JSON list of C-alpha atoms in Angstrom, two decimals:
[
{"chain": "A", "resi": 1220, "resn": "GLY", "atom": "CA", "xyz": [-0.08, 0.00, 0.16]},
{"chain": "A", "resi": 1221, "resn": "ASN", "atom": "CA", "xyz": [0.94, 4.23, -0.18]},
{"chain": "A", "resi": 1222, "resn": "SER", "atom": "CA", "xyz": [3.38, 5.12, 2.37]},
{"chain": "A", "resi": 1223, "resn": "VAL", "atom": "CA", "xyz": [5.16, 8.14, 3.36]},
{"chain": "A", "resi": 1224, "resn": "THR", "atom": "CA", "xyz": [8.53, 8.47, 5.04]},
{"chain": "A", "resi": 1225, "resn": "GLN", "atom": "CA", "xyz": [9.91, 11.37, 6.43]},
{"chain": "A", "resi": 1226, "resn": "MET", "atom": "CA", "xyz": [13.02, 12.31, 8.70]},
{"chain": "A", "resi": 1227, "resn": "GLU", "atom": "CA", "xyz": [12.90, 11.80, 12.73]},
{"chain": "A", "resi": 1228, "resn": "GLY", "atom": "CA", "xyz": [13.28, 14.75, 14.11]},
{"chain": "A", "resi": 1229, "resn": "PRO", "atom": "CA", "xyz": [13.55, 17.06, 16.37]},
{"chain": "A", "resi": 1230, "resn": "VAL", "atom": "CA", "xyz": [15.45, 19.19, 14.01]},
{"chain": "A", "resi": 1231, "resn": "THR", "atom": "CA", "xyz": [17.29, 22.25, 15.35]},
{"chain": "A", "resi": 1232, "resn": "LEU", "atom": "CA", "xyz": [18.44, 24.88, 13.06]},
{"chain": "A", "resi": 1233, "resn": "SER", "atom": "CA", "xyz": [19.77, 28.34, 14.49]},
{"chain": "A", "resi": 1234, "resn": "GLU", "atom": "CA", "xyz": [17.91, 31.16, 12.41]},
{"chain": "A", "resi": 1235, "resn": "GLU", "atom": "CA", "xyz": [19.06, 31.84, 9.29]},
{"chain": "A", "resi": 1236, "resn": "ALA", "atom": "CA", "xyz": [20.48, 28.18, 9.06]},
{"chain": "A", "resi": 1237, "resn": "PHE", "atom": "CA", "xyz": [18.98, 26.02, 6.08]},
{"chain": "A", "resi": 1238, "resn": "LEU", "atom": "CA", "xyz": [16.47, 23.68, 6.31]},
{"chain": "A", "resi": 1239, "resn": "THR", "atom": "CA", "xyz": [16.35, 20.38, 4.58]},
{"chain": "A", "resi": 1240, "resn": "ILE", "atom": "CA", "xyz": [13.65, 17.93, 5.90]},
{"chain": "A", "resi": 1241, "resn": "ASN", "atom": "CA", "xyz": [13.69, 14.23, 3.99]},
{"chain": "A", "resi": 1242, "resn": "CYS", "atom": "CA", "xyz": [10.37, 12.80, 2.37]},
{"chain": "A", "resi": 1243, "resn": "THR", "atom": "CA", "xyz": [10.19, 9.92, 0.49]},
{"chain": "A", "resi": 1244, "resn": "TYR", "atom": "CA", "xyz": [6.66, 7.70, -0.13]},
{"chain": "A", "resi": 1245, "resn": "THR", "atom": "CA", "xyz": [6.01, 4.35, -1.85]},
{"chain": "A", "resi": 1246, "resn": "ALA", "atom": "CA", "xyz": [2.67, 4.69, -3.98]},
{"chain": "A", "resi": 1247, "resn": "THR", "atom": "CA", "xyz": [1.39, 2.46, -6.50]},
{"chain": "A", "resi": 1248, "resn": "GLY", "atom": "CA", "xyz": [-0.47, 4.90, -8.61]},
{"chain": "A", "resi": 1249, "resn": "TYR", "atom": "CA", "xyz": [0.82, 8.41, -9.29]},
{"chain": "A", "resi": 1250, "resn": "PRO", "atom": "CA", "xyz": [0.00, 10.42, -6.07]},
{"chain": "A", "resi": 1251, "resn": "SER", "atom": "CA", "xyz": [-0.27, 14.32, -5.17]},
{"chain": "A", "resi": 1252, "resn": "LEU", "atom": "CA", "xyz": [2.46, 15.20, -2.62]},
{"chain": "A", "resi": 1253, "resn": "PHE", "atom": "CA", "xyz": [1.64, 17.74, 0.10]},
{"chain": "A", "resi": 1254, "resn": "TRP", "atom": "CA", "xyz": [3.63, 19.41, 2.64]},
{"chain": "A", "resi": 1255, "resn": "TYR", "atom": "CA", "xyz": [1.56, 20.88, 6.20]},
{"chain": "A", "resi": 1256, "resn": "VAL", "atom": "CA", "xyz": [2.83, 22.14, 8.98]},
{"chain": "A", "resi": 1257, "resn": "GLN", "atom": "CA", "xyz": [1.03, 22.27, 12.50]},
{"chain": "A", "resi": 1258, "resn": "TYR", "atom": "CA", "xyz": [1.79, 25.01, 15.18]},
{"chain": "A", "resi": 1259, "resn": "PRO", "atom": "CA", "xyz": [1.69, 24.68, 18.56]},
{"chain": "A", "resi": 1260, "resn": "GLY", "atom": "CA", "xyz": [-1.96, 23.90, 19.50]},
{"chain": "A", "resi": 1261, "resn": "GLU", "atom": "CA", "xyz": [-3.17, 23.99, 16.31]},
{"chain": "A", "resi": 1262, "resn": "GLY", "atom": "CA", "xyz": [-4.67, 22.25, 13.44]},
{"chain": "A", "resi": 1263, "resn": "LEU", "atom": "CA", "xyz": [-2.88, 21.82, 10.18]},
{"chain": "A", "resi": 1264, "resn": "GLN", "atom": "CA", "xyz": [-2.53, 23.79, 7.59]},
{"chain": "A", "resi": 1265, "resn": "LEU", "atom": "CA", "xyz": [-1.58, 23.18, 4.32]},
{"chain": "A", "resi": 1266, "resn": "LEU", "atom": "CA", "xyz": [1.57, 24.51, 3.09]},
{"chain": "A", "resi": 1267, "resn": "LEU", "atom": "CA", "xyz": [2.44, 23.74, -0.06]},
{"chain": "A", "resi": 1268, "resn": "LYS", "atom": "CA", "xyz": [2.05, 20.86, -2.68]},
{"chain": "A", "resi": 1269, "resn": "ALA", "atom": "CA", "xyz": [2.80, 19.13, -5.88]},
{"chain": "A", "resi": 1270, "resn": "THR", "atom": "CA", "xyz": [0.61, 17.12, -8.37]},
{"chain": "A", "resi": 1271, "resn": "LYS", "atom": "CA", "xyz": [3.04, 15.95, -11.07]},
{"chain": "A", "resi": 1272, "resn": "ALA", "atom": "CA", "xyz": [6.72, 14.11, -11.40]},
{"chain": "A", "resi": 1273, "resn": "ASP", "atom": "CA", "xyz": [9.33, 17.15, -11.67]},
{"chain": "A", "resi": 1274, "resn": "ASP", "atom": "CA", "xyz": [6.75, 19.89, -10.42]},
{"chain": "A", "resi": 1275, "resn": "LYS", "atom": "CA", "xyz": [7.77, 22.30, -7.54]},
{"chain": "A", "resi": 1276, "resn": "GLY", "atom": "CA", "xyz": [5.55, 23.96, -4.84]},
{"chain": "A", "resi": 1277, "resn": "SER", "atom": "CA", "xyz": [6.18, 26.49, -2.88]},
{"chain": "A", "resi": 1278, "resn": "ASN", "atom": "CA", "xyz": [5.14, 28.57, -0.39]},
{"chain": "A", "resi": 1279, "resn": "LYS", "atom": "CA", "xyz": [6.35, 31.45, 2.44]},
{"chain": "A", "resi": 1280, "resn": "GLY", "atom": "CA", "xyz": [10.06, 30.52, 1.15]},
{"chain": "A", "resi": 1281, "resn": "PHE", "atom": "CA", "xyz": [9.52, 26.53, 1.33]},
{"chain": "A", "resi": 1282, "resn": "GLU", "atom": "CA", "xyz": [10.25, 24.70, -1.55]},
{"chain": "A", "resi": 1283, "resn": "ALA", "atom": "CA", "xyz": [9.61, 21.00, -2.96]},
{"chain": "A", "resi": 1284, "resn": "THR", "atom": "CA", "xyz": [10.41, 19.57, -5.88]},
{"chain": "A", "resi": 1285, "resn": "TYR", "atom": "CA", "xyz": [7.94, 15.92, -6.86]},
{"chain": "A", "resi": 1286, "resn": "ARG", "atom": "CA", "xyz": [11.06, 13.86, -7.95]},
{"chain": "A", "resi": 1287, "resn": "LYS", "atom": "CA", "xyz": [9.74, 10.48, -9.30]},
{"chain": "A", "resi": 1288, "resn": "GLU", "atom": "CA", "xyz": [12.87, 9.25, -10.32]},
{"chain": "A", "resi": 1289, "resn": "THR", "atom": "CA", "xyz": [13.88, 8.99, -6.23]},
{"chain": "A", "resi": 1290, "resn": "THR", "atom": "CA", "xyz": [10.79, 8.93, -5.50]},
{"chain": "A", "resi": 1291, "resn": "SER", "atom": "CA", "xyz": [11.13, 11.91, -3.21]},
{"chain": "A", "resi": 1292, "resn": "PHE", "atom": "CA", "xyz": [9.21, 15.08, -1.95]},
{"chain": "A", "resi": 1293, "resn": "HIS", "atom": "CA", "xyz": [11.76, 17.09, 0.20]},
{"chain": "A", "resi": 1294, "resn": "LEU", "atom": "CA", "xyz": [11.56, 20.24, 1.80]},
{"chain": "A", "resi": 1295, "resn": "GLU", "atom": "CA", "xyz": [13.80, 23.13, 1.64]},
{"chain": "A", "resi": 1296, "resn": "LYS", "atom": "CA", "xyz": [14.34, 26.90, 3.46]},
{"chain": "A", "resi": 1297, "resn": "GLY", "atom": "CA", "xyz": [17.00, 29.05, 2.47]},
{"chain": "A", "resi": 1298, "resn": "SER", "atom": "CA", "xyz": [16.92, 30.70, 5.57]},
{"chain": "A", "resi": 1299, "resn": "VAL", "atom": "CA", "xyz": [14.60, 29.76, 8.76]},
{"chain": "A", "resi": 1300, "resn": "GLN", "atom": "CA", "xyz": [13.32, 31.92, 11.39]},
{"chain": "A", "resi": 1301, "resn": "VAL", "atom": "CA", "xyz": [11.86, 31.42, 15.23]},
{"chain": "A", "resi": 1302, "resn": "SER", "atom": "CA", "xyz": [8.66, 31.55, 13.33]},
{"chain": "A", "resi": 1303, "resn": "ASP", "atom": "CA", "xyz": [8.81, 28.53, 11.22]},
{"chain": "A", "resi": 1304, "resn": "SER", "atom": "CA", "xyz": [9.01, 26.24, 14.51]},
{"chain": "A", "resi": 1305, "resn": "ALA", "atom": "CA", "xyz": [6.34, 23.80, 13.93]},
{"chain": "A", "resi": 1306, "resn": "VAL", "atom": "CA", "xyz": [5.84, 20.42, 13.20]},
{"chain": "A", "resi": 1307, "resn": "TYR", "atom": "CA", "xyz": [5.89, 19.61, 9.59]},
{"chain": "A", "resi": 1308, "resn": "PHE", "atom": "CA", "xyz": [4.22, 16.67, 7.48]},
{"chain": "A", "resi": 1309, "resn": "CYS", "atom": "CA", "xyz": [4.66, 15.35, 4.68]},
{"chain": "A", "resi": 1310, "resn": "ALA", "atom": "CA", "xyz": [1.46, 13.43, 2.64]},
{"chain": "A", "resi": 1311, "resn": "LEU", "atom": "CA", "xyz": [0.48, 11.93, -0.22]},
{"chain": "A", "resi": 1312, "resn": "SER", "atom": "CA", "xyz": [-2.96, 10.93, -1.64]},
{"chain": "A", "resi": 1313, "resn": "GLU", "atom": "CA", "xyz": [-4.48, 9.65, -4.70]},
{"chain": "A", "resi": 1314, "resn": "ILE", "atom": "CA", "xyz": [-7.20, 12.59, -5.05]},
{"chain": "A", "resi": 1315, "resn": "GLN", "atom": "CA", "xyz": [-8.15, 11.68, -8.13]},
{"chain": "A", "resi": 1316, "resn": "ALA", "atom": "CA", "xyz": [-8.98, 8.34, -6.73]},
{"chain": "A", "resi": 1317, "resn": "GLY", "atom": "CA", "xyz": [-11.26, 10.16, -3.99]},
{"chain": "A", "resi": 1318, "resn": "THR", "atom": "CA", "xyz": [-8.58, 8.46, -1.19]},
{"chain": "A", "resi": 1319, "resn": "ALA", "atom": "CA", "xyz": [-7.98, 10.36, 1.81]},
{"chain": "A", "resi": 1320, "resn": "LEU", "atom": "CA", "xyz": [-3.85, 11.62, 2.80]},
{"chain": "A", "resi": 1321, "resn": "ILE", "atom": "CA", "xyz": [-1.63, 9.40, 4.58]},
{"chain": "A", "resi": 1322, "resn": "PHE", "atom": "CA", "xyz": [0.49, 10.88, 6.53]},
{"chain": "A", "resi": 1323, "resn": "GLY", "atom": "CA", "xyz": [4.27, 10.27, 7.45]},
{"chain": "A", "resi": 1324, "resn": "LYS", "atom": "CA", "xyz": [5.40, 10.94, 11.37]},
{"chain": "A", "resi": 1325, "resn": "GLY", "atom": "CA", "xyz": [6.36, 14.46, 11.19]},
{"chain": "A", "resi": 1326, "resn": "THR", "atom": "CA", "xyz": [9.21, 16.33, 12.26]},
{"chain": "A", "resi": 1327, "resn": "THR", "atom": "CA", "xyz": [9.47, 18.98, 14.39]},
{"chain": "A", "resi": 1328, "resn": "LEU", "atom": "CA", "xyz": [11.59, 21.89, 13.84]},
{"chain": "A", "resi": 1329, "resn": "SER", "atom": "CA", "xyz": [12.82, 24.11, 16.50]},
{"chain": "A", "resi": 1330, "resn": "VAL", "atom": "CA", "xyz": [14.34, 27.17, 15.79]},
{"chain": "A", "resi": 1331, "resn": "SER", "atom": "CA", "xyz": [16.26, 29.29, 17.65]},
{"chain": "A", "resi": 1332, "resn": "SER", "atom": "CA", "xyz": [17.09, 33.14, 17.24]},
{"chain": "B", "resi": 564, "resn": "GLY", "atom": "CA", "xyz": [-12.15, 28.87, -0.79]},
{"chain": "B", "resi": 565, "resn": "ALA", "atom": "CA", "xyz": [-13.49, 25.36, 0.70]},
{"chain": "B", "resi": 566, "resn": "VAL", "atom": "CA", "xyz": [-13.49, 25.82, 4.67]},
{"chain": "B", "resi": 567, "resn": "VAL", "atom": "CA", "xyz": [-14.38, 22.62, 7.22]},
{"chain": "B", "resi": 568, "resn": "SER", "atom": "CA", "xyz": [-15.51, 24.12, 10.17]},
{"chain": "B", "resi": 569, "resn": "GLN", "atom": "CA", "xyz": [-15.47, 21.57, 13.12]},
{"chain": "B", "resi": 570, "resn": "HIS", "atom": "CA", "xyz": [-17.10, 22.06, 16.84]},
{"chain": "B", "resi": 571, "resn": "PRO", "atom": "CA", "xyz": [-16.56, 21.66, 19.58]},
{"chain": "B", "resi": 572, "resn": "SER", "atom": "CA", "xyz": [-12.87, 23.09, 19.82]},
{"chain": "B", "resi": 573, "resn": "ARG", "atom": "CA", "xyz": [-12.32, 21.42, 23.03]},
{"chain": "B", "resi": 574, "resn": "VAL", "atom": "CA", "xyz": [-14.47, 19.13, 24.98]},
{"chain": "B", "resi": 575, "resn": "ILE", "atom": "CA", "xyz": [-14.08, 17.59, 28.44]},
{"chain": "B", "resi": 576, "resn": "CYS", "atom": "CA", "xyz": [-16.11, 14.96, 28.98]},
{"chain": "B", "resi": 577, "resn": "LYS", "atom": "CA", "xyz": [-16.86, 12.11, 32.07]},
{"chain": "B", "resi": 578, "resn": "SER", "atom": "CA", "xyz": [-15.76, 8.12, 31.70]},
{"chain": "B", "resi": 579, "resn": "GLY", "atom": "CA", "xyz": [-18.93, 6.38, 30.36]},
{"chain": "B", "resi": 580, "resn": "THR", "atom": "CA", "xyz": [-20.57, 9.87, 28.47]},
{"chain": "B", "resi": 581, "resn": "SER", "atom": "CA", "xyz": [-20.69, 10.31, 24.77]},
{"chain": "B", "resi": 582, "resn": "VAL", "atom": "CA", "xyz": [-19.50, 12.52, 22.90]},
{"chain": "B", "resi": 583, "resn": "LYS", "atom": "CA", "xyz": [-20.69, 14.21, 19.37]},
{"chain": "B", "resi": 584, "resn": "ILE", "atom": "CA", "xyz": [-17.92, 16.26, 16.79]},
{"chain": "B", "resi": 585, "resn": "GLU", "atom": "CA", "xyz": [-19.86, 18.26, 14.00]},
{"chain": "B", "resi": 586, "resn": "CYS", "atom": "CA", "xyz": [-17.89, 18.80, 11.20]},
{"chain": "B", "resi": 587, "resn": "ARG", "atom": "CA", "xyz": [-19.76, 21.17, 8.42]},
{"chain": "B", "resi": 588, "resn": "SER", "atom": "CA", "xyz": [-18.71, 22.60, 5.39]},
{"chain": "B", "resi": 589, "resn": "LEU", "atom": "CA", "xyz": [-19.40, 26.08, 4.83]},
{"chain": "B", "resi": 590, "resn": "ASP", "atom": "CA", "xyz": [-19.38, 27.05, 1.46]},
{"chain": "B", "resi": 591, "resn": "PHE", "atom": "CA", "xyz": [-19.28, 23.74, -0.57]},
{"chain": "B", "resi": 592, "resn": "GLN", "atom": "CA", "xyz": [-20.95, 20.28, -0.67]},
{"chain": "B", "resi": 593, "resn": "ALA", "atom": "CA", "xyz": [-18.67, 17.76, 1.10]},
{"chain": "B", "resi": 594, "resn": "THR", "atom": "CA", "xyz": [-19.61, 14.07, -0.26]},
{"chain": "B", "resi": 595, "resn": "THR", "atom": "CA", "xyz": [-17.03, 12.88, 1.44]},
{"chain": "B", "resi": 596, "resn": "MET", "atom": "CA", "xyz": [-15.49, 13.58, 4.69]},
{"chain": "B", "resi": 597, "resn": "PHE", "atom": "CA", "xyz": [-12.30, 11.88, 6.20]},
{"chain": "B", "resi": 598, "resn": "TRP", "atom": "CA", "xyz": [-11.79, 11.83, 10.52]},
{"chain": "B", "resi": 599, "resn": "TYR", "atom": "CA", "xyz": [-8.22, 11.00, 11.65]},
{"chain": "B", "resi": 600, "resn": "ARG", "atom": "CA", "xyz": [-7.04, 11.08, 14.89]},
{"chain": "B", "resi": 601, "resn": "GLN", "atom": "CA", "xyz": [-4.18, 12.86, 16.74]},
{"chain": "B", "resi": 602, "resn": "PHE", "atom": "CA", "xyz": [-2.40, 11.47, 19.77]},
{"chain": "B", "resi": 603, "resn": "PRO", "atom": "CA", "xyz": [0.11, 13.61, 21.31]},
{"chain": "B", "resi": 604, "resn": "LYS", "atom": "CA", "xyz": [3.46, 14.64, 19.26]},
{"chain": "B", "resi": 605, "resn": "GLN", "atom": "CA", "xyz": [2.22, 11.92, 17.01]},
{"chain": "B", "resi": 606, "resn": "SER", "atom": "CA", "xyz": [0.53, 11.51, 13.28]},
{"chain": "B", "resi": 607, "resn": "LEU", "atom": "CA", "xyz": [-2.52, 11.87, 12.10]},
{"chain": "B", "resi": 608, "resn": "MET", "atom": "CA", "xyz": [-3.93, 8.41, 11.92]},
{"chain": "B", "resi": 609, "resn": "LEU", "atom": "CA", "xyz": [-6.84, 7.83, 9.39]},
{"chain": "B", "resi": 610, "resn": "MET", "atom": "CA", "xyz": [-9.97, 6.24, 11.23]},
{"chain": "B", "resi": 611, "resn": "ALA", "atom": "CA", "xyz": [-13.12, 6.42, 9.10]},
{"chain": "B", "resi": 612, "resn": "THR", "atom": "CA", "xyz": [-14.36, 7.19, 5.53]},
{"chain": "B", "resi": 613, "resn": "SER", "atom": "CA", "xyz": [-17.65, 8.52, 5.07]},
{"chain": "B", "resi": 614, "resn": "ASN", "atom": "CA", "xyz": [-19.84, 9.52, 2.23]},
{"chain": "B", "resi": 615, "resn": "GLU", "atom": "CA", "xyz": [-23.14, 11.11, 2.44]},
{"chain": "B", "resi": 616, "resn": "GLY", "atom": "CA", "xyz": [-25.93, 8.90, 2.62]},
{"chain": "B", "resi": 617, "resn": "SER", "atom": "CA", "xyz": [-23.83, 5.43, 2.52]},
{"chain": "B", "resi": 618, "resn": "LYS", "atom": "CA", "xyz": [-21.84, 3.68, 5.60]},
{"chain": "B", "resi": 619, "resn": "ALA", "atom": "CA", "xyz": [-18.67, 4.92, 6.75]},
{"chain": "B", "resi": 620, "resn": "THR", "atom": "CA", "xyz": [-15.51, 3.11, 5.87]},
{"chain": "B", "resi": 621, "resn": "TYR", "atom": "CA", "xyz": [-13.67, 2.03, 8.80]},
{"chain": "B", "resi": 622, "resn": "GLU", "atom": "CA", "xyz": [-9.60, 1.65, 9.36]},
{"chain": "B", "resi": 623, "resn": "GLN", "atom": "CA", "xyz": [-8.21, -2.10, 10.59]},
{"chain": "B", "resi": 624, "resn": "GLY", "atom": "CA", "xyz": [-8.20, -1.38, 14.50]},
{"chain": "B", "resi": 625, "resn": "VAL", "atom": "CA", "xyz": [-10.93, 1.03, 14.61]},
{"chain": "B", "resi": 626, "resn": "GLU", "atom": "CA", "xyz": [-13.94, 0.44, 16.59]},
{"chain": "B", "resi": 627, "resn": "LYS", "atom": "CA", "xyz": [-17.20, 1.19, 14.59]},
{"chain": "B", "resi": 628, "resn": "ASP", "atom": "CA", "xyz": [-19.52, 0.97, 17.00]},
{"chain": "B", "resi": 629, "resn": "LYS", "atom": "CA", "xyz": [-17.29, 3.15, 19.88]},
{"chain": "B", "resi": 630, "resn": "PHE", "atom": "CA", "xyz": [-16.27, 5.86, 16.58]},
{"chain": "B", "resi": 631, "resn": "LEU", "atom": "CA", "xyz": [-19.96, 6.28, 15.35]},
{"chain": "B", "resi": 632, "resn": "ILE", "atom": "CA", "xyz": [-20.33, 8.52, 12.07]},
{"chain": "B", "resi": 633, "resn": "ASN", "atom": "CA", "xyz": [-23.08, 9.89, 10.73]},
{"chain": "B", "resi": 634, "resn": "HIS", "atom": "CA", "xyz": [-23.11, 11.99, 6.95]},
{"chain": "B", "resi": 635, "resn": "ALA", "atom": "CA", "xyz": [-26.02, 12.40, 6.46]},
{"chain": "B", "resi": 636, "resn": "SER", "atom": "CA", "xyz": [-26.10, 15.48, 4.63]},
{"chain": "B", "resi": 637, "resn": "LEU", "atom": "CA", "xyz": [-23.62, 16.95, 1.96]},
{"chain": "B", "resi": 638, "resn": "THR", "atom": "CA", "xyz": [-22.99, 19.79, 4.36]},
{"chain": "B", "resi": 639, "resn": "LEU", "atom": "CA", "xyz": [-22.65, 18.00, 7.93]},
{"chain": "B", "resi": 640, "resn": "SER", "atom": "CA", "xyz": [-20.73, 14.86, 8.95]},
{"chain": "B", "resi": 641, "resn": "THR", "atom": "CA", "xyz": [-20.75, 13.52, 12.63]},
{"chain": "B", "resi": 642, "resn": "LEU", "atom": "CA", "xyz": [-18.52, 11.77, 14.41]},
{"chain": "B", "resi": 643, "resn": "THR", "atom": "CA", "xyz": [-19.73, 10.09, 17.94]},
{"chain": "B", "resi": 644, "resn": "VAL", "atom": "CA", "xyz": [-17.39, 8.80, 20.38]},
{"chain": "B", "resi": 645, "resn": "THR", "atom": "CA", "xyz": [-20.12, 6.60, 22.91]},
{"chain": "B", "resi": 646, "resn": "SER", "atom": "CA", "xyz": [-19.05, 5.86, 26.29]},
{"chain": "B", "resi": 647, "resn": "ALA", "atom": "CA", "xyz": [-15.65, 7.26, 26.09]},
{"chain": "B", "resi": 648, "resn": "HIS", "atom": "CA", "xyz": [-12.54, 6.44, 28.31]},
{"chain": "B", "resi": 649, "resn": "PRO", "atom": "CA", "xyz": [-9.27, 8.12, 29.05]},
{"chain": "B", "resi": 650, "resn": "GLU", "atom": "CA", "xyz": [-7.94, 6.57, 26.14]},
{"chain": "B", "resi": 651, "resn": "ASP", "atom": "CA", "xyz": [-10.04, 8.10, 23.85]},
{"chain": "B", "resi": 652, "resn": "SER", "atom": "CA", "xyz": [-8.10, 11.60, 24.40]},
{"chain": "B", "resi": 653, "resn": "SER", "atom": "CA", "xyz": [-7.19, 12.50, 22.04]},
{"chain": "B", "resi": 654, "resn": "PHE", "atom": "CA", "xyz": [-7.07, 15.01, 19.06]},
{"chain": "B", "resi": 655, "resn": "TYR", "atom": "CA", "xyz": [-9.47, 15.09, 16.72]},
{"chain": "B", "resi": 656, "resn": "ILE", "atom": "CA", "xyz": [-9.82, 16.02, 13.06]},
{"chain": "B", "resi": 657, "resn": "CYS", "atom": "CA", "xyz": [-11.90, 16.00, 9.61]},
{"chain": "B", "resi": 658, "resn": "SER", "atom": "CA", "xyz": [-10.84, 16.55, 6.56]},
{"chain": "B", "resi": 659, "resn": "ALA", "atom": "CA", "xyz": [-12.68, 17.02, 2.84]},
{"chain": "B", "resi": 660, "resn": "PRO", "atom": "CA", "xyz": [-11.59, 17.39, -0.81]},
{"chain": "B", "resi": 661, "resn": "ASP", "atom": "CA", "xyz": [-11.81, 20.70, -2.01]},
{"chain": "B", "resi": 662, "resn": "GLY", "atom": "CA", "xyz": [-13.13, 20.34, -5.63]},
{"chain": "B", "resi": 663, "resn": "GLY", "atom": "CA", "xyz": [-9.55, 21.30, -6.59]},
{"chain": "B", "resi": 664, "resn": "ASN", "atom": "CA", "xyz": [-6.18, 19.39, -5.88]},
{"chain": "B", "resi": 665, "resn": "GLY", "atom": "CA", "xyz": [-6.32, 19.22, -2.42]},
{"chain": "B", "resi": 666, "resn": "TYR", "atom": "CA", "xyz": [-8.38, 18.90, 0.69]},
{"chain": "B", "resi": 667, "resn": "THR", "atom": "CA", "xyz": [-9.93, 21.65, 3.85]},
{"chain": "B", "resi": 668, "resn": "PHE", "atom": "CA", "xyz": [-9.63, 20.82, 7.31]},
{"chain": "B", "resi": 669, "resn": "GLY", "atom": "CA", "xyz": [-11.27, 21.20, 10.16]},
{"chain": "B", "resi": 670, "resn": "SER", "atom": "CA", "xyz": [-9.69, 22.83, 13.38]},
{"chain": "B", "resi": 671, "resn": "GLY", "atom": "CA", "xyz": [-9.86, 19.95, 15.28]},
{"chain": "B", "resi": 672, "resn": "THR", "atom": "CA", "xyz": [-11.36, 18.96, 18.27]},
{"chain": "B", "resi": 673, "resn": "ARG", "atom": "CA", "xyz": [-9.30, 18.53, 21.39]},
{"chain": "B", "resi": 674, "resn": "LEU", "atom": "CA", "xyz": [-11.65, 15.36, 23.67]},
{"chain": "B", "resi": 675, "resn": "THR", "atom": "CA", "xyz": [-10.06, 14.78, 27.41]},
{"chain": "B", "resi": 676, "resn": "VAL", "atom": "CA", "xyz": [-12.03, 12.42, 28.97]},
{"chain": "B", "resi": 677, "resn": "VAL", "atom": "CA", "xyz": [-11.89, 12.52, 32.43]}
]
């Protein structure tokens, strides 16, 4: 079945450092890929998404490229801020088939000033 | 855009009682609603999928008699935790396809059973 694997956290960085959170997936079809962010005590917010191979999703300085050859969707940001501290979830779905999102375990990011 | 309103945001109930969580689609028709559960510092686990007018489909290991899902209209899906116990304490989140290539989420319900 479909699954998502993302790097274990927590990730601790200083402000303005470069961020990478790795995410790889297993899917039988052609999934859409997503990154969601959850701030403390809040619900989920869509950060970015990509619906087909080689698409790049971007938002708020974050980027991720859908790599079919490596089945990856790594999240990157060139310069993190304290306000980026949150839990980040990689997820996939075969939305055209009406299926639910499948989430990775989440990676906690902590940015200090 | 598509918005799902989830209520209540927080609820504390006594062990043995039942709690109902509602998710309403405000500006679109949600034919499908997904229900997730999130334990502290863990990921979201899909509990069940509800489709308007039909029985919900539960994931393996989820007790359908404990977690009753009703999707009687295109704008309302409910999850009732019956005879709640402390181990049912969790964060429950609903989600629906947004009609595009994504999903919209409710803001979540934090259930505490004492």
